[in-house]
Steps between C-alpha positions, in 0.01 A plus 500: 500500500866608489505607135173694527483645854144547615381332178446856378597434137306174489180655632536798266540277195220266606263788570567650159455175310185403690349847460561486124353149471194590708440817300535318167272221617222736608523714187515195273184369668336827395623448140712815505693578178880495480562874575291469816686185607834673443387805698375286788815287517738797493289689755512199732879494470535872571253509790677206667859616460469878539361492856800456731394628844560242775179566696175345363305812597728718285470254213120521515512879486740498206288256302187700581665821379649328198173367359341838405835629372535191284147532365559866414831417332339225291227741390748774401731252328217346300377843395850599380582177317404639156712813558854367490692823562278620785511153660880500483521840669264392777697177537827689555333735749364202695847347508639824644222519761536134599869553581461845653239402758713216635632754753160484673543138607403146396131578452570784260751276321237229454239747374748642249575150374128428464452810283810451285463125448127502425535782251763287331260203500234701315752593232638148480156338468367792288180526701215730401237704685230258387673227702502695826227295675694179435829669586362626831375149576846357423667753730256430786545124458880539498502714816259259669714200408811673630326589827365147545845348456671762715260509797356149505663221299867601535469733796831578671472747789816686609538291815505177299745642248734614778480157663600340168787747462626411847483131419685562172766694692560201725514266200758729344695492826504121471625528141784731609600254772477208256728685258740581784503135609575398142794740489633377836459132416672538165790689653728755335657247264174364355480523117173694520590704808480840331172406332360400840604841636318666209188305599541622857521858376189454286293359786620776733393764248157336475475501879565875494224547243261302721585720799421814300168350387405436862593856590274635224199303630538559874287814515189326364561144616542552875246606763704787642817701449686338790457153351610626159815654644582189703468272195709734286772504764511121536502438123789746460690332785454155346613619157808674637590206724482236227702721261770548764502127575550424131791743471669361811470145366657610170784665693572168674498310171702758306717671764717670238218669310420763765126470429292791625173470311297265283499754218555374147685816402827454685707201398822434685739229395581251769841549651740212463587307810182573697357158590224447751631508855575148625282544810219637285519198268431277800213724614330525157265202560379657825447832321297331226296321767415832664404649164254213460377562853417858407257367239305335781451838668351661188198272509480245785205339324720377215625140494829492689768248590436275797614667821496852355259643755431868417528614862836326551631630168396855580645493851832359379538749217412798718775395737763570234426872532667492843785275383347191662634169364693664217724249317878511516554673169627822344348837593331505158325170571403627845333796327301256287356329809426834666328614182294179499386594850406849380297355213327270749413806708369681191281201410384485862402867482317447171290224653422720801395787273267264314365347825617155392725405791371206705819388673516739798477218752830355369707819533854486634635805687658630176177449308295668770737798492468523121122483531503786751729710277280446195180575689652817643615614158157446346315667785731801478429569135349842437138487402544751220777305330357356181696351210509762230644528155625841414407619155715709270548863594372622163208319339592398145141463378492825299825420320402141425150607389649746251748240377237228458257738327771616259618149428142378454424781255806401296396133524146579379631679191774249427282201581226606260753564226650157557169313535165681527342183644766427765611850612397435860785254553753784468301721740464226757871420486584867551271505806635190670873573453455800730334304781727481807786681327667822609782566253580476130720197557221313681265571206760358263550184707125445534456557127758247388359240742154553353638464148675172589183362659295606198732338246512172693121517549450540125702184435309310770164625372572384146628163623189443713273604213664240275471231768131553581387555141150638477364352825364790711498309831879475553539855366256628762672296772842636405359854493369460855830348615680795344279742693589312818871503415487869415375603843690233693837613362443878497686555827770245416612563142389770260637294211285200595194720538555642149544146369164389641325812369619427147417130528148593616456727198613222271240265646226764473577555133499122456148489647396774257668315210703814431848391608767548235875551522441851370280589797765390748774678306292817533481425873881508520521815288238685704669392823836629377333823390336546841834445675667754270226756563520449875878532499481814285253657743719403798799666332325817379235582764638593843758221482643338813836351417599173661801676657274762662266234635776279639680798658179604673438149634868460596472816708182364658674173595796686649273730701309203643827322570623804690174524695524139620867536588440825688232339715713190554805702603287704738380172652862389541573823683230418751235740372142371486368477149213373288471150361772435241330235289249736337766733354704193404202369304462841335864466394418164341209651307719782368767250394236292317392811307861565402541140379202547268622834369843365398353214296561693174869520593555138607281326244707260284414689179647826630790607273643725774721238664693742721178652638370148558807414708467825693132438573574147623778627728276775639224248573749264661642770729154621600368149566802425719450824694125439529548145629743605771284798592195272536704256704626783719143620556384147584795448737424817693125437505559151643767612748403348838455724799823550691730433204714802411721596208846515651713623211777757513377863529644579156202306360311828526753667269482213251120509503508874436737447208267243341208739537702784343600275211138415432401867513782586259402218265137615498605858420729386220232283340257794523760731340563258213865452591586872488580507873852363552491481879682175583378226730709417805678167531544393861693223670332485836242224440744219411699590811189500715412151375803375687393650831587273790236381733669645809257488788191520279246223495520250215156593363595870497820431308321271253231758428755780470706310244190412303390864486850609397511236226177632349622860521828404335321337207268798459802731501680290237189487281455877511861559402476236227189672366682832496790351301257338255336838441841663451486703821817579701584328829779629726654383827344635817734750660 
């Protein structure tokens, strides 16, 4: 459940395998020849995988539209099989069209894949016009098998998928807490302490992925927009709260490290002479106990220790938010307990949003107040607020279509010169290396991963062929397992997917008694040729350099960061404003896109070591700024009524300076470094952190210092980013 949220990959792989088996079984019962069996099996795979709409009604319409298009494509492909040159030209045109029409949405994308893939099948199986009746029957059987599996046997409506995703999110929350407990129990001096922290980072990153998956399914999996917005808000609050709790625990354990984020990209050496505070060492067992108590709140139905009543646990943890029963420890440890209370509130809100709370009769005054706050927040959500994902400003479909068509034309020519019988491997490789890529560097990274998977798959295919001998039954079983592995690992590892594809081909050739080392060597050669053709097209046809792509996404991240900060600072100034969690989530999405785009720079095989270090530092600075911005947004969104920010008035000047620095940084990135306007270095925030309480209430002072701490870290991250990019920073006059 945790490794495959929503069981989406499992159901996809099972549906594909079962559709292929059902199609083969029905066609074999009709004594269909090998070309018809191949056509039916490949059509079943395509018709199952290509349809990606979440709503069953949309899936029905896509399959219904895809059937006549597929039949027409099979007819045209079979008619052109004897005419090699004409067929190749039509093939390249179909590739261009299949990419170009992706701009029209998922249905157009699926229809383009149907046309391109089925034309390829006719050329691969060398079908003829005389076989059209049998071919049409195979296509109809394949579509019927896919529909039967999709809408009956393995039916998964959007509501059920969303429910599974929510359950997986809670399981991942448990895994984060378990990793945090392991770190706390081991202590800072444990031999595997740093490895435990790496595990905590990994589980936190997976939690973030699960939150984004929930966000993508809210529109179709909830009954109305208000419910969707409420769930999105509570999931974001829980994610932010558990991340902040983890960072605060790490600060207690490593007080000299000045930890600000769970990012992997910033590594600070521990300062000598920074042991855990003596009072904190005494309080650590109580902290670990409360971390275990938080697990009870995630799912009260789970087995729990004797005496760990969910209502009592919730009421006690919520009390920490108002400094009730805080231990006698350092301020850092006090922040840990307050953060535990905030996570308890976030989990409470998540259960309310999902209508799963059954403990209202056991509320304490603090719990009742939290319930009222959460209910008021949810009821005040605007009805027209719907989670959205903003697309790119300029659609890249025309550029990619031209690149893929050019690369495929080169692959057709080169592939036929290399091996007239196996030319399609080069074309298919050229096609797939462009999927989900947006720059030349991404094409290169995807290409080398495919080559690695292919080479290892060739070795595995030969080894399996030797082990099974001439027995067709294990060969068929391994082929089916490879199909399952191919679709189960597609979203996880492109290298693994390529490995399973090659292993499947090896088993198919074993079944046909045509497997030789020479065939698999040709597979490697054609794959390398396809990668080379794709890379050549990416470099020569409307190229998008990795630097251009990363600069564009960096600017997007900075603009979203500035938008969240502007709204947060307006909220601090007392101005009413919109909900802050939605723009904070948009910032996360932009940062995820940037992480993907810099993969060519940070991959271990990159020879550009200085650029790799720069990219890692940029990511580290941005992730630190994004974390503190999210935390600032969450702090202000959860600010109780009557609590006021009581900082010195010069906070307004410091906030304006941060905003000006961000605007300057955005302009300089857009200008490619030609603008030498310096950023301003201020000194007001560290001074404000030492503001005395005076006559202000304790909760006001605590909230003020927390807001100032986040602003200080954002300010430091922005200036650090500027220095990494070689931009000037001067003292504020």
